[in-house]
mmCIF file of C-alpha atoms in Angstrom:
data_model
loop_
_atom_site.group_PDB
_atom_site.id
_atom_site.type_symbol
_atom_site.label_atom_id
_atom_site.label_comp_id
_atom_site.label_asym_id
_atom_site.label_seq_id
_atom_site.Cartn_x
_atom_site.Cartn_y
_atom_site.Cartn_z
ATOM 1 C CA MET B 34 0.003 0.010 -0.004
ATOM 2 C CA THR B 35 1.392 3.402 -0.983
ATOM 3 C CA ARG B 36 0.859 6.361 1.337
ATOM 4 C CA VAL B 37 1.384 10.091 1.013
ATOM 5 C CA ALA B 38 1.431 12.652 3.831
ATOM 6 C CA LEU B 39 -0.387 15.874 2.850
ATOM 7 C CA ALA B 40 -0.004 19.253 4.519
ATOM 8 C CA PHE B 41 -3.708 19.575 5.343
ATOM 9 C CA SER B 42 -5.655 22.655 6.431
ATOM 10 C CA GLY B 43 -9.135 21.574 5.390
ATOM 11 C CA GLY B 44 -9.364 24.553 3.058
ATOM 12 C CA LEU B 45 -10.065 24.495 -0.643
ATOM 13 C CA ASP B 46 -6.550 23.758 -1.935
ATOM 14 C CA THR B 47 -5.706 20.865 0.365
ATOM 15 C CA THR B 48 -9.200 19.366 0.215
ATOM 16 C CA VAL B 49 -8.997 19.205 -3.563
ATOM 17 C CA CYS B 50 -5.537 17.612 -3.287
ATOM 18 C CA VAL B 51 -6.898 14.521 -1.508
ATOM 19 C CA PRO B 52 -8.807 12.952 -4.465
ATOM 20 C CA LEU B 53 -6.207 14.224 -6.930
ATOM 21 C CA LEU B 54 -3.406 12.380 -5.115
ATOM 22 C CA GLU B 55 -5.464 9.205 -5.307
ATOM 23 C CA GLU B 56 -6.741 9.613 -8.863
ATOM 24 C CA GLU B 57 -3.849 11.324 -10.657
ATOM 25 C CA TRP B 58 -0.886 9.959 -8.703
ATOM 26 C CA GLY B 59 -2.351 6.607 -7.738
ATOM 27 C CA TYR B 60 -1.717 6.689 -4.010
ATOM 28 C CA ASP B 61 -3.739 4.180 -1.995
ATOM 29 C CA GLU B 62 -3.927 6.325 1.107
ATOM 30 C CA VAL B 63 -3.587 9.991 1.943
ATOM 31 C CA VAL B 64 -2.584 10.982 5.469
ATOM 32 C CA GLY B 65 -3.557 14.530 6.405
ATOM 33 C CA VAL B 66 -1.257 16.429 8.754
ATOM 34 C CA THR B 67 -2.287 19.734 10.370
ATOM 35 C CA VAL B 68 0.436 21.527 12.300
ATOM 36 C CA ASP B 69 -0.560 23.934 15.065
ATOM 37 C CA VAL B 70 1.533 27.114 14.926
ATOM 38 C CA GLY B 71 -1.153 29.277 16.496
ATOM 39 C CA GLN B 72 -4.064 29.195 14.072
ATOM 40 C CA PRO B 73 -7.613 29.921 15.343
ATOM 41 C CA GLU B 74 -9.489 26.974 16.865
ATOM 42 C CA SER B 75 -12.038 27.260 14.058
ATOM 43 C CA GLU B 76 -9.397 26.169 11.561
ATOM 44 C CA PHE B 77 -8.694 22.949 13.466
ATOM 45 C CA ALA B 78 -12.396 22.254 13.709
ATOM 46 C CA GLU B 79 -12.739 22.776 9.948
ATOM 47 C CA ALA B 80 -9.761 20.512 9.248
ATOM 48 C CA ALA B 81 -11.155 17.761 11.526
ATOM 49 C CA GLU B 82 -14.625 18.056 9.965
ATOM 50 C CA THR B 83 -13.293 17.939 6.436
ATOM 51 C CA ALA B 84 -10.964 15.033 7.201
ATOM 52 C CA GLU B 85 -13.857 13.057 8.681
ATOM 53 C CA ALA B 86 -16.061 13.761 5.661
ATOM 54 C CA LEU B 87 -13.251 12.607 3.366
ATOM 55 C CA ASP B 88 -12.561 9.550 5.562
ATOM 56 C CA LEU B 89 -9.019 10.834 5.819
ATOM 57 C CA GLU B 90 -6.516 9.676 8.439
ATOM 58 C CA HIS B 91 -5.760 12.944 10.199
ATOM 59 C CA HIS B 92 -2.945 13.942 12.564
ATOM 60 C CA VAL B 93 -2.650 17.249 14.459
ATOM 61 C CA VAL B 94 0.837 18.213 15.652
ATOM 62 C CA ASP B 95 1.327 20.945 18.263
ATOM 63 C CA ALA B 96 4.383 22.980 17.211
ATOM 64 C CA LYS B 97 3.495 26.295 18.864
ATOM 65 C CA ALA B 98 6.440 26.157 21.281
ATOM 66 C CA GLU B 99 8.951 25.443 18.502
ATOM 67 C CA PHE B 100 7.499 28.221 16.385
ATOM 68 C CA ALA B 101 7.465 30.749 19.245
ATOM 69 C CA SER B 102 11.114 29.938 19.946
ATOM 70 C CA LEU B 103 12.005 30.675 16.313
ATOM 71 C CA CYS B 104 9.989 33.926 16.463
ATOM 72 C CA PHE B 105 12.021 35.024 19.505
ATOM 73 C CA ASP B 106 15.227 34.177 17.627
ATOM 74 C CA SER B 107 13.942 36.513 14.919
ATOM 75 C CA VAL B 108 13.498 39.270 17.502
ATOM 76 C CA ARG B 109 17.160 38.970 18.494
ATOM 77 C CA ALA B 110 17.978 39.343 14.787
ATOM 78 C CA ASN B 111 15.574 42.306 14.368
ATOM 79 C CA ALA B 112 14.206 40.254 11.481
ATOM 80 C CA THR B 113 11.967 41.946 8.921
ATOM 81 C CA TYR B 114 11.585 41.568 5.173
ATOM 82 C CA GLN B 115 11.008 44.760 3.184
ATOM 83 C CA GLY B 116 9.688 46.366 6.349
ATOM 84 C CA TYR B 117 7.364 43.759 7.865
ATOM 85 C CA PRO B 118 8.051 41.064 10.517
ATOM 86 C CA LEU B 119 8.603 37.554 9.192
ATOM 87 C CA GLY B 120 5.640 35.331 10.051
ATOM 88 C CA THR B 121 4.489 32.862 7.415
ATOM 89 C CA ALA B 122 8.084 32.490 6.243
ATOM 90 C CA LEU B 123 9.232 31.290 9.672
ATOM 91 C CA ALA B 124 6.213 29.060 10.201
ATOM 92 C CA ARG B 125 6.688 27.041 7.012
ATOM 93 C CA PRO B 126 9.935 25.212 7.906
ATOM 94 C CA VAL B 127 8.491 24.388 11.348
ATOM 95 C CA ILE B 128 5.348 22.958 9.691
ATOM 96 C CA ALA B 129 7.400 21.119 7.057
ATOM 97 C CA GLU B 130 9.594 19.440 9.709
ATOM 98 C CA ALA B 131 6.534 18.294 11.644
ATOM 99 C CA ILE B 132 4.904 16.827 8.509
ATOM 100 C CA LEU B 133 8.100 15.046 7.529
ATOM 101 C CA ASP B 134 8.300 13.479 11.001
ATOM 102 C CA VAL B 135 4.733 12.159 10.654
ATOM 103 C CA ALA B 136 5.419 10.912 7.123
ATOM 104 C CA GLN B 137 8.488 8.979 8.231
ATOM 105 C CA GLU B 138 6.815 7.645 11.379
ATOM 106 C CA HIS B 139 3.892 6.271 9.336
ATOM 107 C CA ASP B 140 5.981 4.816 6.517
ATOM 108 C CA CYS B 141 4.778 7.201 3.849
ATOM 109 C CA ASP B 142 6.318 7.112 0.393
ATOM 110 C CA ALA B 143 5.757 10.805 -0.354
ATOM 111 C CA VAL B 144 4.871 14.190 1.048
ATOM 112 C CA ALA B 145 2.572 16.721 -0.633
ATOM 113 C CA HIS B 146 1.416 20.317 -0.321
ATOM 114 C CA GLY B 147 -1.295 22.463 -1.885
ATOM 115 C CA CYS B 148 0.885 25.442 -2.852
ATOM 116 C CA THR B 149 0.757 27.035 -6.293
ATOM 117 C CA GLY B 150 3.771 27.523 -8.520
ATOM 118 C CA LYS B 151 3.674 31.288 -8.003
ATOM 119 C CA GLY B 152 4.310 31.631 -4.273
ATOM 120 C CA ASN B 153 7.121 31.281 -1.770
ATOM 121 C CA ASP B 154 5.702 28.495 0.366
ATOM 122 C CA GLN B 155 6.398 25.750 -2.160
ATOM 123 C CA LEU B 156 10.102 26.556 -1.829
ATOM 124 C CA ARG B 157 10.006 26.694 1.978
ATOM 125 C CA PHE B 158 8.264 23.348 2.312
ATOM 126 C CA GLU B 159 10.410 21.597 -0.227
ATOM 127 C CA ALA B 160 13.713 22.916 1.132
ATOM 128 C CA VAL B 161 12.966 20.749 4.182
ATOM 129 C CA TRP B 162 11.362 17.772 2.434
ATOM 130 C CA ARG B 163 13.966 17.348 -0.286
ATOM 131 C CA SER B 164 16.535 16.524 2.387
ATOM 132 C CA SER B 165 14.684 13.196 2.719
ATOM 133 C CA ASP B 166 14.294 10.351 0.215
ATOM 134 C CA LEU B 167 10.520 10.792 -0.018
ATOM 135 C CA GLU B 168 8.807 11.856 -3.241
ATOM 136 C CA VAL B 169 7.598 15.469 -3.199
ATOM 137 C CA ILE B 170 4.239 16.216 -4.888
ATOM 138 C CA ALA B 171 2.540 19.560 -5.517
ATOM 139 C CA PRO B 172 -0.816 18.858 -7.248
ATOM 140 C CA VAL B 173 -1.929 22.471 -7.629
ATOM 141 C CA ARG B 174 1.404 23.484 -9.157
ATOM 142 C CA GLU B 175 1.939 20.408 -11.288
ATOM 143 C CA LEU B 176 -1.576 20.462 -12.743
ATOM 144 C CA GLY B 177 -1.626 24.244 -13.153
ATOM 145 C CA LEU B 178 -4.845 24.635 -11.188
ATOM 146 C CA THR B 179 -6.645 27.921 -10.557
ATOM 147 C CA ARG B 180 -8.887 28.761 -7.627
ATOM 148 C CA GLU B 181 -11.895 28.913 -9.962
ATOM 149 C CA TRP B 182 -11.144 25.428 -11.287
ATOM 150 C CA GLU B 183 -10.772 24.089 -7.744
ATOM 151 C CA ILE B 184 -14.124 25.528 -6.658
ATOM 152 C CA GLU B 185 -15.829 23.968 -9.684
ATOM 153 C CA TYR B 186 -14.051 20.628 -9.132
ATOM 154 C CA ALA B 187 -14.998 20.580 -5.442
ATOM 155 C CA ASP B 188 -18.602 21.180 -6.399
ATOM 156 C CA GLU B 189 -18.570 18.406 -9.012
ATOM 157 C CA GLN B 190 -16.932 15.949 -6.623
ATOM 158 C CA ASP B 191 -19.205 17.034 -3.756
ATOM 159 C CA LEU B 192 -16.153 17.770 -1.615
ATOM 160 C CA PRO B 193 -16.748 19.203 1.867
ATOM 161 C CA VAL B 194 -15.496 22.718 1.212
ATOM 162 C CA GLU B 195 -17.151 25.534 3.160
ATOM 163 C CA GLY B 196 -17.925 28.894 1.591
ATOM 164 C CA GLY B 197 -17.001 32.078 3.393
ATOM 165 C CA ASN B 198 -13.934 33.950 2.191
ATOM 166 C CA GLU B 199 -12.194 30.901 0.675
ATOM 167 C CA GLY B 200 -12.987 32.176 -2.817
ATOM 168 C CA VAL B 201 -12.257 35.843 -1.999
ATOM 169 C CA TRP B 202 -9.181 36.122 0.214
ATOM 170 C CA SER B 203 -6.361 33.782 1.057
ATOM 171 C CA ILE B 204 -5.696 34.123 4.781
ATOM 172 C CA ASP B 205 -2.801 32.591 6.697
ATOM 173 C CA THR B 206 -2.713 32.923 10.470
ATOM 174 C CA ASN B 207 -0.107 31.916 13.023
ATOM 175 C CA LEU B 208 1.118 33.155 16.415
ATOM 176 C CA TRP B 209 3.313 35.842 14.905
ATOM 177 C CA SER B 210 1.266 37.264 12.018
ATOM 178 C CA ARG B 211 -1.879 37.140 9.955
ATOM 179 C CA SER B 212 -1.639 37.628 6.174
ATOM 180 C CA ILE B 213 -4.522 38.523 3.874
ATOM 181 C CA GLU B 214 -4.266 38.453 0.081
ATOM 182 C CA GLY B 215 -6.334 37.769 -3.017
ATOM 183 C CA GLY B 216 -9.604 39.174 -4.366
ATOM 184 C CA ASP B 217 -9.718 42.955 -4.636
ATOM 185 C CA LEU B 218 -6.509 43.134 -2.608
ATOM 186 C CA GLU B 219 -4.593 42.041 -5.692
ATOM 187 C CA GLN B 220 -5.251 45.504 -7.147
ATOM 188 C CA PRO B 221 -2.521 47.880 -5.863
ATOM 189 C CA GLY B 222 -4.920 50.810 -5.965
ATOM 190 C CA HIS B 223 -7.735 49.122 -4.016
ATOM 191 C CA VAL B 224 -8.235 50.583 -0.538
ATOM 192 C CA PRO B 225 -9.291 47.729 1.782
ATOM 193 C CA GLY B 226 -11.994 48.174 4.358
ATOM 194 C CA GLU B 227 -11.848 47.231 8.029
ATOM 195 C CA GLU B 228 -13.400 43.859 7.221
ATOM 196 C CA ILE B 229 -10.037 42.365 6.231
ATOM 197 C CA TYR B 230 -8.646 42.874 9.738
ATOM 198 C CA ASP B 231 -9.198 40.591 12.679
ATOM 199 C CA TRP B 232 -6.366 41.169 15.161
ATOM 200 C CA THR B 233 -6.278 44.966 15.067
ATOM 201 C CA ARG B 234 -8.778 47.746 15.640
ATOM 202 C CA SER B 235 -8.733 50.918 13.592
ATOM 203 C CA PRO B 236 -6.310 53.290 15.382
ATOM 204 C CA ALA B 237 -8.036 55.778 17.684
ATOM 205 C CA GLY B 238 -6.912 58.551 20.054
ATOM 206 C CA ASP B 239 -6.409 56.492 23.225
ATOM 207 C CA SER B 240 -3.055 55.134 24.444
ATOM 208 C CA GLU B 241 -1.464 52.698 26.870
ATOM 209 C CA GLU B 242 2.056 52.075 28.122
ATOM 210 C CA ILE B 243 3.574 48.688 28.941
ATOM 211 C CA GLU B 244 7.017 47.547 30.051
ATOM 212 C CA ILE B 245 8.752 44.651 28.294
ATOM 213 C CA THR B 246 11.642 42.832 29.993
ATOM 214 C CA PHE B 247 14.426 41.167 28.013
ATOM 215 C CA GLU B 248 17.108 38.688 29.111
ATOM 216 C CA ASP B 249 19.936 37.966 26.679
ATOM 217 C CA GLY B 250 17.813 39.496 23.928
ATOM 218 C CA TYR B 251 14.788 37.264 24.617
ATOM 219 C CA PRO B 252 11.462 38.789 25.791
ATOM 220 C CA VAL B 253 10.629 37.231 29.163
ATOM 221 C CA ALA B 254 8.038 39.437 30.890
ATOM 222 C CA VAL B 255 5.399 42.111 30.358
ATOM 223 C CA ASP B 256 4.769 44.621 33.147
ATOM 224 C CA GLY B 257 6.876 42.522 35.458
ATOM 225 C CA GLU B 258 4.885 39.317 34.901
ATOM 226 C CA GLU B 259 7.013 36.497 33.523
ATOM 227 C CA MET B 260 5.406 34.617 30.631
ATOM 228 C CA ALA B 261 6.285 31.663 28.426
ATOM 229 C CA PRO B 262 6.875 32.645 24.779
ATOM 230 C CA VAL B 263 3.476 31.523 23.425
ATOM 231 C CA ALA B 264 1.555 33.250 26.227
ATOM 232 C CA LEU B 265 3.627 36.431 25.882
ATOM 233 C CA ILE B 266 2.978 36.641 22.145
ATOM 234 C CA ASP B 267 -0.757 35.988 22.595
ATOM 235 C CA HIS B 268 -0.941 38.658 25.294
ATOM 236 C CA LEU B 269 0.813 41.325 23.228
ATOM 237 C CA ASN B 270 -1.230 40.496 20.123
ATOM 238 C CA GLU B 271 -4.353 41.250 22.138
ATOM 239 C CA VAL B 272 -3.095 44.381 23.930
ATOM 240 C CA ALA B 273 -1.262 45.991 21.008
ATOM 241 C CA GLY B 274 -4.002 45.027 18.555
ATOM 242 C CA GLU B 275 -6.500 47.124 20.515
ATOM 243 C CA TYR B 276 -4.533 50.223 19.474
ATOM 244 C CA GLY B 277 -4.216 49.318 15.797
ATOM 245 C CA VAL B 278 -0.551 48.360 16.123
ATOM 246 C CA GLY B 279 1.017 46.161 13.459
ATOM 247 C CA ARG B 280 -0.781 46.734 10.156
ATOM 248 C CA THR B 281 1.218 46.521 6.935
ATOM 249 C CA ASP B 282 -0.063 47.113 3.396
ATOM 250 C CA MET B 283 2.729 46.632 0.885
ATOM 251 C CA MET B 284 3.975 45.537 -2.503
ATOM 252 C CA GLU B 285 6.206 42.541 -1.768
ATOM 253 C CA ASP B 286 8.905 41.035 -3.968
ATOM 254 C CA ARG B 287 8.627 37.251 -3.836
ATOM 255 C CA MET B 288 11.537 34.853 -4.337
ATOM 256 C CA LEU B 289 10.343 33.899 -7.824
ATOM 257 C CA GLY B 290 10.492 37.520 -8.945
ATOM 258 C CA LEU B 291 6.791 38.328 -8.808
ATOM 259 C CA LYS B 292 5.672 41.551 -7.142
ATOM 260 C CA VAL B 293 2.470 41.038 -5.113
ATOM 261 C CA ARG B 294 0.128 43.078 -2.940
ATOM 262 C CA GLU B 295 0.160 41.857 0.677
ATOM 263 C CA ASN B 296 -1.678 42.890 3.823
ATOM 264 C CA TYR B 297 -0.452 41.803 7.251
ATOM 265 C CA GLU B 298 -1.334 42.109 10.930
ATOM 266 C CA HIS B 299 1.454 41.600 13.472
ATOM 267 C CA PRO B 300 0.852 43.560 16.705
ATOM 268 C CA ALA B 301 3.029 41.523 19.103
ATOM 269 C CA ALA B 302 5.853 41.221 16.589
ATOM 270 C CA THR B 303 5.884 44.999 16.009
ATOM 271 C CA ALA B 304 5.953 45.757 19.727
ATOM 272 C CA LEU B 305 8.746 43.269 20.480
ATOM 273 C CA LEU B 306 10.908 44.215 17.513
ATOM 274 C CA ASN B 307 10.642 47.924 18.323
ATOM 275 C CA ALA B 308 11.433 47.289 21.984
ATOM 276 C CA HIS B 309 14.370 44.998 21.259
ATOM 277 C CA GLU B 310 16.035 47.363 18.816
ATOM 278 C CA THR B 311 15.611 50.174 21.335
ATOM 279 C CA LEU B 312 17.347 48.159 24.038
ATOM 280 C CA GLU B 313 20.181 47.311 21.654
ATOM 281 C CA SER B 314 20.661 51.016 20.961
ATOM 282 C CA LEU B 315 21.321 51.499 24.675
ATOM 283 C CA VAL B 316 23.748 48.641 25.331
ATOM 284 C CA LEU B 317 25.674 48.043 22.088
ATOM 285 C CA THR B 318 28.459 50.234 20.718
ATOM 286 C CA LYS B 319 28.028 52.033 17.402
ATOM 287 C CA GLU B 320 30.413 49.607 15.680
ATOM 288 C CA GLU B 321 28.469 46.620 16.975
ATOM 289 C CA ARG B 322 25.149 48.110 15.898
ATOM 290 C CA ASP B 323 26.451 49.010 12.418
ATOM 291 C CA PHE B 324 27.865 45.530 11.839
ATOM 292 C CA LYS B 325 24.837 43.805 13.345
ATOM 293 C CA LYS B 326 22.604 45.477 10.733
ATOM 294 C CA LEU B 327 24.483 43.480 8.089
ATOM 295 C CA VAL B 328 24.108 40.274 10.112
ATOM 296 C CA ASP B 329 20.401 40.964 10.756
ATOM 297 C CA ASP B 330 19.752 41.615 7.051
ATOM 298 C CA GLU B 331 21.327 38.279 6.107
ATOM 299 C CA TRP B 332 19.400 36.440 8.860
ATOM 300 C CA SER B 333 16.170 38.042 7.621
ATOM 301 C CA GLN B 334 16.814 37.053 4.016
ATOM 302 C CA LYS B 335 17.512 33.410 4.902
ATOM 303 C CA GLY B 336 14.477 33.440 7.196
ATOM 304 C CA TYR B 337 12.300 34.779 4.377
ATOM 305 C CA GLU B 338 13.554 31.972 2.171
ATOM 306 C CA GLY B 339 12.649 29.425 4.846
ATOM 307 C CA LEU B 340 16.293 28.305 5.151
ATOM 308 C CA VAL B 341 16.484 28.641 8.923
ATOM 309 C CA ASP B 342 18.812 25.626 9.221
ATOM 310 C CA ALA B 343 21.300 26.806 6.616
ATOM 311 C CA PRO B 344 24.979 26.736 7.730
ATOM 312 C CA LEU B 345 25.126 30.511 7.263
ATOM 313 C CA MET B 346 22.387 30.928 9.890
ATOM 314 C CA GLY B 347 24.537 29.139 12.460
ATOM 315 C CA ALA B 348 27.418 31.473 11.747
ATOM 316 C CA LEU B 349 25.191 34.555 11.928
ATOM 317 C CA GLU B 350 23.657 33.417 15.195
ATOM 318 C CA GLY B 351 27.140 33.000 16.668
ATOM 319 C CA PHE B 352 27.609 36.753 16.325
ATOM 320 C CA ILE B 353 24.059 37.469 17.479
ATOM 321 C CA ASP B 354 24.510 35.288 20.580
ATOM 322 C CA GLU B 355 27.636 37.206 21.552
ATOM 323 C CA THR B 356 25.947 40.614 21.264
ATOM 324 C CA GLN B 357 22.798 39.510 23.089
ATOM 325 C CA THR B 358 24.637 38.695 26.331
ATOM 326 C CA ARG B 359 24.219 42.392 27.171
ATOM 327 C CA VAL B 360 20.731 42.910 25.751
ATOM 328 C CA THR B 361 19.118 42.583 29.155
ATOM 329 C CA GLY B 362 16.842 45.211 30.624
ATOM 330 C CA THR B 363 13.454 46.843 30.208
ATOM 331 C CA VAL B 364 11.776 48.984 27.546
ATOM 332 C CA THR B 365 8.605 51.021 28.003
ATOM 333 C CA ILE B 366 6.406 51.006 24.907
ATOM 334 C CA ARG B 367 3.488 53.353 24.271
ATOM 335 C CA PHE B 368 0.668 52.071 22.091
ATOM 336 C CA GLU B 369 -0.926 55.039 20.402
ATOM 337 C CA GLY B 370 -2.442 55.788 17.009
ATOM 338 C CA GLY B 371 -1.410 52.469 15.464
ATOM 339 C CA GLN B 372 2.175 52.833 16.675
ATOM 340 C CA ALA B 373 4.264 50.943 19.229
ATOM 341 C CA ARG B 374 6.635 53.726 20.251
ATOM 342 C CA PRO B 375 9.515 53.198 22.691
ATOM 343 C CA VAL B 376 9.389 55.924 25.350
ATOM 344 C CA GLY B 377 11.843 54.586 27.955
ATOM 345 C CA ARG B 378 14.640 52.078 28.338
ATOM 346 C CA ASP B 379 16.897 50.819 31.152
ATOM 347 C CA SER B 380 19.755 48.315 31.484
ATOM 348 C CA GLU B 381 22.710 47.696 33.753
ATOM 349 C CA TYR B 382 24.729 47.227 30.554
ATOM 350 C CA ALA B 383 23.931 50.686 29.187
ATOM 351 C CA VAL B 384 26.837 52.263 27.307
ATOM 352 C CA TYR B 385 25.661 55.583 28.683
ATOM 353 C CA ASP B 386 26.375 57.921 31.569
ATOM 354 C CA GLU B 387 24.045 60.835 32.213
ATOM 355 C CA SER B 388 26.864 62.951 33.670
ATOM 356 C CA PHE B 389 28.873 62.526 30.453
ATOM 357 C CA ALA B 390 26.038 63.395 28.095
ATOM 358 C CA SER B 391 24.342 66.151 30.102
ATOM 359 C CA PHE B 392 24.595 69.790 29.024
ATOM 360 C CA ASN B 393 24.631 70.655 32.714
ATOM 361 C CA THR B 394 28.060 69.126 33.367
ATOM 362 C CA GLU B 395 31.296 70.751 32.246
ATOM 363 C CA ASP B 396 33.521 67.803 31.267
ATOM 364 C CA VAL B 397 33.339 64.135 30.288
ATOM 365 C CA GLY B 398 35.141 62.471 33.180
ATOM 366 C CA SER B 399 38.805 63.427 32.862
ATOM 367 C CA ILE B 400 38.275 64.697 29.320
ATOM 368 C CA THR B 401 37.709 68.457 29.107
ATOM 369 C CA GLN B 402 35.625 70.180 26.465
ATOM 370 C CA ALA B 403 38.763 71.958 25.247
ATOM 371 C CA ASP B 404 40.243 68.569 24.360
ATOM 372 C CA ALA B 405 37.748 68.432 21.456
ATOM 373 C CA THR B 406 39.393 71.403 19.728
ATOM 374 C CA GLY B 407 42.030 69.261 18.031
ATOM 375 C CA VAL B 408 39.399 66.789 16.874
ATOM 376 C CA ALA B 409 37.340 69.659 15.464
ATOM 377 C CA LYS B 410 40.342 70.949 13.496
ATOM 378 C CA TYR B 411 40.974 67.577 11.888
ATOM 379 C CA HIS B 412 37.297 66.853 11.231
ATOM 380 C CA GLY B 413 36.626 67.512 7.537
ATOM 381 C CA PHE B 414 40.327 68.160 6.816
ATOM 382 C CA GLN B 415 40.449 66.066 3.622
ATOM 383 C CA GLU B 416 37.181 67.548 2.386
ATOM 384 C CA ARG B 417 38.508 71.089 2.804
ATOM 385 C CA MET B 418 41.785 70.129 1.143
ATOM 386 C CA ALA B 419 39.977 68.531 -1.795
ATOM 387 C CA ALA B 420 37.873 71.646 -2.306
ATOM 388 C CA THR B 421 40.993 73.799 -2.300
ATOM 389 C CA VAL B 422 42.821 71.589 -4.816
ATOM 390 C CA LEU B 423 39.767 71.516 -7.098
ATOM 391 C CA ALA B 424 39.496 75.302 -7.026
ATOM 392 C CA LYS B 425 43.225 75.595 -7.883
ATOM 393 C CA VAL B 426 42.962 73.196 -10.837
ATOM 394 C CA LYS B 427 39.982 75.133 -12.163
ATOM 395 C CA GLY B 428 41.996 78.325 -11.970
ATOM 396 C CA ASP B 429 39.859 79.858 -9.255
ATOM 397 C CA GLU B 430 41.481 81.813 -6.454
ATOM 398 C CA PRO B 431 41.790 79.178 -3.718
ATOM 399 C CA GLU B 432 41.445 80.087 -0.102
ATOM 400 C CA ALA B 433 43.485 78.680 2.736
ATOM 401 C CA VAL B 434 40.922 76.290 4.173
ATOM 402 C CA THR B 435 43.059 74.092 6.391
ATOM 403 C CA ASP B 436 44.356 74.956 9.813
ATOM 404 C CA GLY B 437 48.085 75.720 9.724
ATOM 405 C CA ALA B 438 48.555 75.263 5.973
ATOM 406 C CA ASP B 439 47.996 77.575 3.021
ATOM 407 C CA TRP B 440 47.688 75.363 -0.061
ATOM 408 C CA SER B 441 47.232 78.376 -2.330
ATOM 409 C CA GLU B 442 50.990 79.136 -2.127
ATOM 410 C CA GLU B 443 52.042 75.823 -3.696
#
């Protein structure tokens, strides 16, 4: 008996894949695998209902803790892609690993997904699966299916596909973010209404301040209350979402080169990323911060590609780990008008001394203000010299623009 493990959500794409895997690929049995990375309970109920109606062997794997851990790693890397926090991208390799485990445990011959040939997720799933010796199948991509065709096919086959927004928007939800695309949202000029949002309210005039505590770059508490990663993310999604924090409407460049319209909600991610970067600005030197931007950008790119286990990631995280040993402290965030704005920060590792920076103190420790005179003379020296030489070559009357040297006499 041949068996295939299918990434199964119970939605249109994966429901249609079940009979196609049997009819077109000849598999005797399809095993549905739903991986919990923080989706709404309604999605699990739909998956269970659909699996039962299809007489499908169905497994649910709880991977919320693993996913939350990866999300917190992304905070330490200040990870965003073209301005928005990585969510779906980070969830896919976690889901793929869980499905592969089930496939191998149940002696499956293949793994399958319902992704199209236009998106990023096919690449993220298969980067994990192709490390195994199992066959990889993508019915929607390989048969060139459209959503309209799938709806018609489901109707003809009397498949248990619910209505709702399945034919209008494509929605992906996990702990870290909620993405909405498709329908009118595919038009760059279309202004979406409030109906597309679920996690965030329309920004209003009220505000609230909270304090986030970090240890070694990891968020560990909110307002002094320690929380496990999943609970902390859930809490901040609820609190920050009330103030409209974490909405993104953008044109995104996918890995395959397509430019697409995307809408996202990510309140907790926005709050934590803003707070973390603020704390880093207090405890890291300028050189560390400048170099870490390069490291963070590379981490973000590999994360977007779903290659979280790439050798490069291990090397990048070695640097990140070293810097995060001092990213311990608290940040006060104000939620207001759709923003999560840092308004206070504190750490015992602060590279800061109020007496040095204050305009009310005369000197900086043993360094006097007069000691800066020499630095000021040298600052811009080459620029002034270059301007003088250029004027001389052009035949203009050059001025002596450097301290202690008159280049016009040469």
